[in-house]
CSV table of C-alpha atoms in Angstrom, one decimal:
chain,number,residue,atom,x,y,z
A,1,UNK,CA,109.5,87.5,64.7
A,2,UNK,CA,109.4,91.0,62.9
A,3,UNK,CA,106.3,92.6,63.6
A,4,UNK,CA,106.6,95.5,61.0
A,5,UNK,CA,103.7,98.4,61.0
A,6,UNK,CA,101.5,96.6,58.4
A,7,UNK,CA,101.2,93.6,60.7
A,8,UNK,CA,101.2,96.1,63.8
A,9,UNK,CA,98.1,97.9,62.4
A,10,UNK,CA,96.3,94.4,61.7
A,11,UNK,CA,97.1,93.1,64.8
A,12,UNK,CA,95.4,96.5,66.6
A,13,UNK,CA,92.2,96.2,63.6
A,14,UNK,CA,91.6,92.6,64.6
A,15,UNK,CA,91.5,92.6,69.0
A,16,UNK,CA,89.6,96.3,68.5
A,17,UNK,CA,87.4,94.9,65.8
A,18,UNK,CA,86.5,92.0,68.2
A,19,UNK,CA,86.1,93.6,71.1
A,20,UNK,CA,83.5,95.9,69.4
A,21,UNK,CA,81.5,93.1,67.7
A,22,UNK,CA,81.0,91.1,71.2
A,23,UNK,CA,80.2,94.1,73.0
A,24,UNK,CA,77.0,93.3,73.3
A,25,UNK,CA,77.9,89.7,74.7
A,26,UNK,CA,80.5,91.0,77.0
A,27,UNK,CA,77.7,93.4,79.1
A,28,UNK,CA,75.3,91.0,78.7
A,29,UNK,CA,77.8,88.2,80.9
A,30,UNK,CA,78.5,91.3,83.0
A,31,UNK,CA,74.8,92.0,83.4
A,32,UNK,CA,74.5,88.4,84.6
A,33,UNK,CA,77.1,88.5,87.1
A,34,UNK,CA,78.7,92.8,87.7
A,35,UNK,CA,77.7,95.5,87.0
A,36,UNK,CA,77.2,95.4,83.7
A,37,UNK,CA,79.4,97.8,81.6
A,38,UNK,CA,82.5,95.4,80.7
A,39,UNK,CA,81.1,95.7,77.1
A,40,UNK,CA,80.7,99.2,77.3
A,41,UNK,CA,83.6,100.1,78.8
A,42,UNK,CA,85.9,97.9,76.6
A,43,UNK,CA,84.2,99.1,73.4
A,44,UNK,CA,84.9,102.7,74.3
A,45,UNK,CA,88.8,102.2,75.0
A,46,UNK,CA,89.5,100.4,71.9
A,47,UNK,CA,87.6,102.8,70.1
A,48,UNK,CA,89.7,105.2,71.4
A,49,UNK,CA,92.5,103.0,70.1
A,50,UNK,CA,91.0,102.9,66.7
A,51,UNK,CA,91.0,106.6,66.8
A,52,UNK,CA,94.7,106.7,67.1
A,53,UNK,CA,95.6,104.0,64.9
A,54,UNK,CA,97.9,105.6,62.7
A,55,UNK,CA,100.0,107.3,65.3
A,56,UNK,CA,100.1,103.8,67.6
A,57,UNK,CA,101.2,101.5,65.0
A,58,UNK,CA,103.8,103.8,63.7
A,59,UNK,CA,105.4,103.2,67.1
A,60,UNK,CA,107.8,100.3,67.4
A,61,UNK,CA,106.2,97.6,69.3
A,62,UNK,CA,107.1,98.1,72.7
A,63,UNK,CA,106.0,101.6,72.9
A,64,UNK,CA,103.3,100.9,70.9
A,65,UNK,CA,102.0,98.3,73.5
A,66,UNK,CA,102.7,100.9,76.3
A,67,UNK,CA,100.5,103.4,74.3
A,68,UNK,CA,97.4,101.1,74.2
A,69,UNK,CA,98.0,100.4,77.5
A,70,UNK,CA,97.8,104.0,78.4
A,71,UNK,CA,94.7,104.5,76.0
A,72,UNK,CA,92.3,101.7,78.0
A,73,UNK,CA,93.7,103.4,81.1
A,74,UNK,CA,92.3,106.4,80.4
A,75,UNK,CA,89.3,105.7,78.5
A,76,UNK,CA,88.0,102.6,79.6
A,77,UNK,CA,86.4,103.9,82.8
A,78,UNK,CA,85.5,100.1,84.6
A,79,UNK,CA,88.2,98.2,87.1
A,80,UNK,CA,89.1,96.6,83.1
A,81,UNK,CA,90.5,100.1,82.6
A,82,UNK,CA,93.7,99.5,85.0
A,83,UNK,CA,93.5,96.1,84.4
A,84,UNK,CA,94.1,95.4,80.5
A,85,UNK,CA,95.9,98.8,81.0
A,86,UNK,CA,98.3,97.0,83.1
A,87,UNK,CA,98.6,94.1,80.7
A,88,UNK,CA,99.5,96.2,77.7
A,89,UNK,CA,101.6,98.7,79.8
A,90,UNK,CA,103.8,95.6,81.0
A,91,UNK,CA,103.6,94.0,77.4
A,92,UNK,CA,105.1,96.9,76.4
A,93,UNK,CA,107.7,97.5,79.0
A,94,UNK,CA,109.3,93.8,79.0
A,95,UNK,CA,108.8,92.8,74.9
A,96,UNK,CA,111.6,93.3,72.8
A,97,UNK,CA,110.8,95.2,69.1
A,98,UNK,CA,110.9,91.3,67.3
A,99,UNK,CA,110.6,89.0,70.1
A,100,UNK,CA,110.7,85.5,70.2
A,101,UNK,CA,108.2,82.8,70.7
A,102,UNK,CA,110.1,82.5,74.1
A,103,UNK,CA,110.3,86.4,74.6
A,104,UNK,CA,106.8,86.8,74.0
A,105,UNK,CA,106.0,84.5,76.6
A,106,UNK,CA,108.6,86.1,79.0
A,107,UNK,CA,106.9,89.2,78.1
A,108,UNK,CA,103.5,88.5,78.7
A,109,UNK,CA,104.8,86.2,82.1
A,110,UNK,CA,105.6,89.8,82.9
A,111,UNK,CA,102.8,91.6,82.5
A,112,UNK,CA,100.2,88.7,84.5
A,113,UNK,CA,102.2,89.3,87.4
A,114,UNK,CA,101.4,93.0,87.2
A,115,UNK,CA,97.8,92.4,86.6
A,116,UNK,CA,97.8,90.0,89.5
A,117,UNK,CA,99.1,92.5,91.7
A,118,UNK,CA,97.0,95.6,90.3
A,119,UNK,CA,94.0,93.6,91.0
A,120,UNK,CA,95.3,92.1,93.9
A,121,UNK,CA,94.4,88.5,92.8
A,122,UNK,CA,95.4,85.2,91.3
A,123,UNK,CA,94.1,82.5,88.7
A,124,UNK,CA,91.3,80.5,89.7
A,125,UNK,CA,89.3,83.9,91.2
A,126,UNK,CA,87.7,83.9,88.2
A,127,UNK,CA,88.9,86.7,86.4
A,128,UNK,CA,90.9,87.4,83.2
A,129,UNK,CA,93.3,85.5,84.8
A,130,UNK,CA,92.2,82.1,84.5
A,131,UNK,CA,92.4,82.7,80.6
A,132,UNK,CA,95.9,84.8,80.5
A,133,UNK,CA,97.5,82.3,82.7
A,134,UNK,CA,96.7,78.7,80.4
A,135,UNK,CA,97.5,80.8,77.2
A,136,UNK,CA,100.9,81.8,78.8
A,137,UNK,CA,101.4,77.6,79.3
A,138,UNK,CA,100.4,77.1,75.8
A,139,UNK,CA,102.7,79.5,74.7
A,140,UNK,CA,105.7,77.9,76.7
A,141,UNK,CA,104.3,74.2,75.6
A,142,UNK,CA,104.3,75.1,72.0
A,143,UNK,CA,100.4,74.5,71.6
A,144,UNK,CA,99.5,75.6,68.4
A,145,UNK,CA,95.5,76.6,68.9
A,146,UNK,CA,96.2,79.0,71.7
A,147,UNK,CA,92.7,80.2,70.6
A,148,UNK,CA,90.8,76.8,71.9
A,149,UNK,CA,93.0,77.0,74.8
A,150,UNK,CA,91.7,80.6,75.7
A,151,UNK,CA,87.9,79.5,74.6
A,152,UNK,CA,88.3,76.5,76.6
A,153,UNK,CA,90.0,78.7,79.8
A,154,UNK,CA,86.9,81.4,79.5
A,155,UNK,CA,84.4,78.7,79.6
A,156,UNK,CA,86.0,76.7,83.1
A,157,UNK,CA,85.1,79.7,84.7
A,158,UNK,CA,81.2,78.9,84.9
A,159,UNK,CA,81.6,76.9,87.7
A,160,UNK,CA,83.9,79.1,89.6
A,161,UNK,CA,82.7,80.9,92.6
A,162,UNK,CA,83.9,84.2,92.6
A,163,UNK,CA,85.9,85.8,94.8
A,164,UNK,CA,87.1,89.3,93.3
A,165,UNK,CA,85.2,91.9,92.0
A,166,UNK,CA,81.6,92.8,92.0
A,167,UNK,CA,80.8,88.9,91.1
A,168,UNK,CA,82.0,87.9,94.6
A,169,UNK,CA,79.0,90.0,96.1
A,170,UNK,CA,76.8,87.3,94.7
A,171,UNK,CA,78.1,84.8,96.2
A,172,UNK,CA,77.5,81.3,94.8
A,173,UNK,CA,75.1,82.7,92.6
A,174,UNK,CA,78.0,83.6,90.7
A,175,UNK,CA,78.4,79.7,89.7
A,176,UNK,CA,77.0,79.0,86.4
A,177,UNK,CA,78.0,82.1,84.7
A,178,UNK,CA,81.2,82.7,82.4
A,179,UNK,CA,83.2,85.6,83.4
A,180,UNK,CA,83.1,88.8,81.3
A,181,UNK,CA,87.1,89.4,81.8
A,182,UNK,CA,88.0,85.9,81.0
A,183,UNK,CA,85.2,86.0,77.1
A,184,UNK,CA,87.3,89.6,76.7
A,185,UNK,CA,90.6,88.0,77.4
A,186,UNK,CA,89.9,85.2,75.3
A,187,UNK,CA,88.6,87.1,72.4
A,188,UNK,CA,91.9,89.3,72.3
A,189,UNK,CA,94.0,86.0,72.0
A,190,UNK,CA,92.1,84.6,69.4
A,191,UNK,CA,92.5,88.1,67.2
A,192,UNK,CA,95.8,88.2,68.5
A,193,UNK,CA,97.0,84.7,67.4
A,194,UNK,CA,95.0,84.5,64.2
A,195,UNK,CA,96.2,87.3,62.6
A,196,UNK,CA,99.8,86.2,63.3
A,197,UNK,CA,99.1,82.9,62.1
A,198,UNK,CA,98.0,84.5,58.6
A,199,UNK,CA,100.9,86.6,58.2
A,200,UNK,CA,103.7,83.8,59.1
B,1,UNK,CA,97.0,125.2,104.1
B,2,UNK,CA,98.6,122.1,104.9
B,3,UNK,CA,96.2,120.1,106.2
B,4,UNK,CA,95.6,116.6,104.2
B,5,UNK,CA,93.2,116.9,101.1
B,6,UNK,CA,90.4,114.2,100.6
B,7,UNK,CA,89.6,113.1,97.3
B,8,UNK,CA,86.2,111.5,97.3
B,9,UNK,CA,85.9,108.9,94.0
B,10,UNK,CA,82.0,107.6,93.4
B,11,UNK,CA,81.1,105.4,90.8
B,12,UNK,CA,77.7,108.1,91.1
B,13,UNK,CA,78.9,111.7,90.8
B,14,UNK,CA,75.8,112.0,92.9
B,15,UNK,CA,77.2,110.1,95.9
B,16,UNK,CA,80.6,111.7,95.5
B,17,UNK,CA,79.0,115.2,95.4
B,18,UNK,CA,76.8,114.5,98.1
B,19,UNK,CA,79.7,112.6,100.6
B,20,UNK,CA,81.4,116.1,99.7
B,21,UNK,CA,78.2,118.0,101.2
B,22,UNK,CA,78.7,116.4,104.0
B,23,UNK,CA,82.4,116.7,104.6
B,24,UNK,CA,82.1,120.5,104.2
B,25,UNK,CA,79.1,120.7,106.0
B,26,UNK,CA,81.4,119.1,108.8
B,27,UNK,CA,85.1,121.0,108.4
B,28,UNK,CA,84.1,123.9,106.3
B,29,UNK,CA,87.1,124.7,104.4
B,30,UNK,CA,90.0,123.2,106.8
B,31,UNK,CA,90.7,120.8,104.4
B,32,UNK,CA,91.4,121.0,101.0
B,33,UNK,CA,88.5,118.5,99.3
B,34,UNK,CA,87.7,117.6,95.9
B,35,UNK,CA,85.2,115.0,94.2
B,36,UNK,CA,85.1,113.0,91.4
B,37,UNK,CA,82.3,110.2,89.6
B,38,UNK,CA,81.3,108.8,86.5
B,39,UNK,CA,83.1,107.0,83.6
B,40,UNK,CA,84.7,109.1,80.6
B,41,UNK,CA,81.3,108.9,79.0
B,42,UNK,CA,79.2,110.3,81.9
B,43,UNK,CA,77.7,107.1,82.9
B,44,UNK,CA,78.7,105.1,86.0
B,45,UNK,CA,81.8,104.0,86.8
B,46,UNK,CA,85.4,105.7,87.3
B,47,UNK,CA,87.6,107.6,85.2
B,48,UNK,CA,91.4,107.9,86.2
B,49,UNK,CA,91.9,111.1,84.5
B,50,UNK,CA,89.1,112.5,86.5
B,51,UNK,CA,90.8,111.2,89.8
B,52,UNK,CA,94.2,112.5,89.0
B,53,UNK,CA,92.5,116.1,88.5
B,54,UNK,CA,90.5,115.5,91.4
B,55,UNK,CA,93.9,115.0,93.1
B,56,UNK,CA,95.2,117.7,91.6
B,57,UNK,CA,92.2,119.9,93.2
B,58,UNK,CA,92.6,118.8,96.7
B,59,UNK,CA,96.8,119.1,96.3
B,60,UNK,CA,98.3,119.5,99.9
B,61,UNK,CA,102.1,119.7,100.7
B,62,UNK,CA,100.7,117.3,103.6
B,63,UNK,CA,99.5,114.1,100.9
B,64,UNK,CA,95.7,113.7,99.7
B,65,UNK,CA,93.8,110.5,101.2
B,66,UNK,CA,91.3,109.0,98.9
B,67,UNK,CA,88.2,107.8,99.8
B,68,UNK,CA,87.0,105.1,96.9
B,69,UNK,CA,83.5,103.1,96.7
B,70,UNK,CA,83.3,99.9,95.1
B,71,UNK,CA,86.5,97.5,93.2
B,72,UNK,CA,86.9,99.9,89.6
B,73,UNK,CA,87.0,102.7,91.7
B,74,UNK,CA,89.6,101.7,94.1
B,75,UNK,CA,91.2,100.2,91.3
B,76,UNK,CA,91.2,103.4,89.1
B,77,UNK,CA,92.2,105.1,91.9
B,78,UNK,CA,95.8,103.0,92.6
B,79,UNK,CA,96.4,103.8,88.8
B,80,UNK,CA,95.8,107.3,89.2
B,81,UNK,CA,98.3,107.5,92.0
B,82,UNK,CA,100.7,105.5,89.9
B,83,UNK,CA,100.6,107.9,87.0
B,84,UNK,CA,101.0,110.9,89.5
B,85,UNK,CA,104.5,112.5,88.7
B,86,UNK,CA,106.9,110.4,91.2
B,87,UNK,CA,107.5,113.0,93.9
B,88,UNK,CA,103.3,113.0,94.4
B,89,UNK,CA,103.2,109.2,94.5
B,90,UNK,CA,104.1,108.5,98.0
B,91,UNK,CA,102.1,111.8,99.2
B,92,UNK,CA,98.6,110.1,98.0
B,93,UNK,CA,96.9,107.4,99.9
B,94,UNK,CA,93.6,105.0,98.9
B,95,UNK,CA,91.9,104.6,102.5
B,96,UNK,CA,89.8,101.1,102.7
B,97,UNK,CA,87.0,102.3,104.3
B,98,UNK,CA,83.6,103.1,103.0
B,99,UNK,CA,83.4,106.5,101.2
B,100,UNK,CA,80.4,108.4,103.0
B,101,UNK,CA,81.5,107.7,106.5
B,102,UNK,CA,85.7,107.5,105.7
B,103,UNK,CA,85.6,110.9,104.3
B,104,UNK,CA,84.2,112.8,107.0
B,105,UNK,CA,85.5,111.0,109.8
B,106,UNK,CA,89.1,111.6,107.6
B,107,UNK,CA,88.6,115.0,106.8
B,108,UNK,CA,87.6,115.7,110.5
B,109,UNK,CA,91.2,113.9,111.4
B,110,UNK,CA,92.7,116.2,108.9
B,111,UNK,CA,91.1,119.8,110.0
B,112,UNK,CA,93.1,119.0,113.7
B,113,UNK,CA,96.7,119.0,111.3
B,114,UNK,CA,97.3,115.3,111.6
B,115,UNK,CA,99.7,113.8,108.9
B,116,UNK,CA,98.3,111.5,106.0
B,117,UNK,CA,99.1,108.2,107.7
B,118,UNK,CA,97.1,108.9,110.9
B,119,UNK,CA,93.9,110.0,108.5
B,120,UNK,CA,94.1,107.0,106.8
B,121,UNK,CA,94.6,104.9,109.7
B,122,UNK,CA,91.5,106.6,111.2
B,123,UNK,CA,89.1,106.0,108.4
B,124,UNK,CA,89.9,102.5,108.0
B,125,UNK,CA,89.4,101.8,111.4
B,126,UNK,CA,85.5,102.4,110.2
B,127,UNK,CA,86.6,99.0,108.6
B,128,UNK,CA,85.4,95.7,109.9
């Protein structure tokens, strides 16, 4: 589908704008379970987004992908930082300007293999992963509420134990808790696949 | 000089300024040594244009090893190495080894003129 720079900029508004609002949730998940800055962190990179919306979305999509990408590198400051980094960095490398249902998910296939390996781990570690990886099978099935599927993903990682991160120091105390990557991933695909469903 | 730099990366700019103390308190000035800590914001955490400055500090034609405390750091710190112009890339290595002890026991490696593979090598022995 075209993504032209009106639908570009609402697309950036929306994931920034919810990543902001649930700040407070995100560090309070991360208090339960990290450190404690995953809200933080992520509200300062896509505020930093925010600040250079005009010059992003005037980008075709691809590079403007890659330029978020760089942005939450730089700015986020917390292991998210390299992670989404990664995601959108990838996103941006391997999506064509007006992919696809089918290139989108090829895309974004991409880009969880190169979070996987920046992170060095895989889904069911309970990380981001555990939500990225379901949405990409949605995507491929043709689900239509990708956003349940993500909510649904976020929330099967309570009972996880994990084993990556600053979570894993805990131990089993870690069980019981969602993680703070998988509620951030799962708010960006919600903003994500709303906003695309009001403009098809 | 071309001994290997160490790059010390602290989520506490007070642990990364202090495992710095204690490097130069035990190599002087033998090894090129810089230190970074802190999120973009001055709080805790990483930043990875910090590191790559840091990097760019402690810049040896012999390779920088990097010393990294907890995940986000060592994290942040495999980005910065992967934004590094490509000729750097393969001259800068993350050590897995705790930061205090890894950096002076791989500075001290690096004030005898040993190459950045035997450094690293050496401070991740400290590693169980």
């Amino acid at each position: 589908m075209q993504i032209d720079e009106p639908l570009r900029r609402k697309l950036v508004q929306a994931v920034a704008a919810t990543v902001i609002a649930h700040a407070e949730e995100l560090t309070d998940l991360d208090q339960a379970i990290g450190d404690g800055d995953h809200g933080l962190n992520m509200k300062r990179g896509f505020e930093a987004v925010l600040g250079d919306i005009d010059k992003l979305v005037a980008q075709p999509l691809p590079k403007m992908l890659a330029a978020i990408g760089t942005t939450l590198v730089m700015k986020v400051g917390g292991a998210s930082g390299p992670l989404y980094g990664t995601l959108f960095l990838q996103l941006g490398k391997a999506i064509p300007e007006a992919p696809s249902m089918s290139e989108a998910a090829d895309a974004l296939a991409v880009a969880i293999e190169a979070v996987k390996a920046r992170g060095k781990s895989t889904v069911g570690e309970k990380t981001l992963l555990d939500v990225l990886a379901p949405v990409l099978d949605a995507l491929r099935a043709g689900a239509d509420d990708l956003p349940a599927v993500a909510d649904a993903a976020a929330e099967a990682t309570k009972p996880v134990q994990a084993t990556k991160g600053r979570a894993s120091f805990l131990g089993a105390r870690s069980i019981g808790h969602a993680d703070p990557g998988a509620r951030s991933s799962a708010l960006i695909v919600r903003a994500v696949a709303s906003t695309l469903a009001e403009a098809a | 000089m071309s001994n290997v730099g160490i790059v010390i990366v602290s989520h506490s700019p007070l642990v990364a300024q202090g495992a710095a103390d204690m490097v130069r308190q035990m190599v002087g000035e033998e090894v090129p040594l810089a230190w970074c800590g802190g999120d973009p914001d001055g709080g805790l955490g990483t930043d990875v244009a910090a590191i790559m400055s840091a990097i760019g500090r402690a810049w040896s034609p012999a390779g920088v090893a990097i010393l990294a405390d907890l995940g986000g750091a060592v994290t942040n710190s495999e980005m910065a190495i992967e934004m590094l112009p490509e000729e750097q890339r393969d001259l800068v290595a993350v050590c897995n080894a705790p930061v205090v002890e890894g950096a002076v026991v791989a500075a001290t490696e690096a004030s005898g003129g040993s190459d950045l593979h035997t450094v690293r090598a050496t401070a991740e022995e400290l590693s169980p």
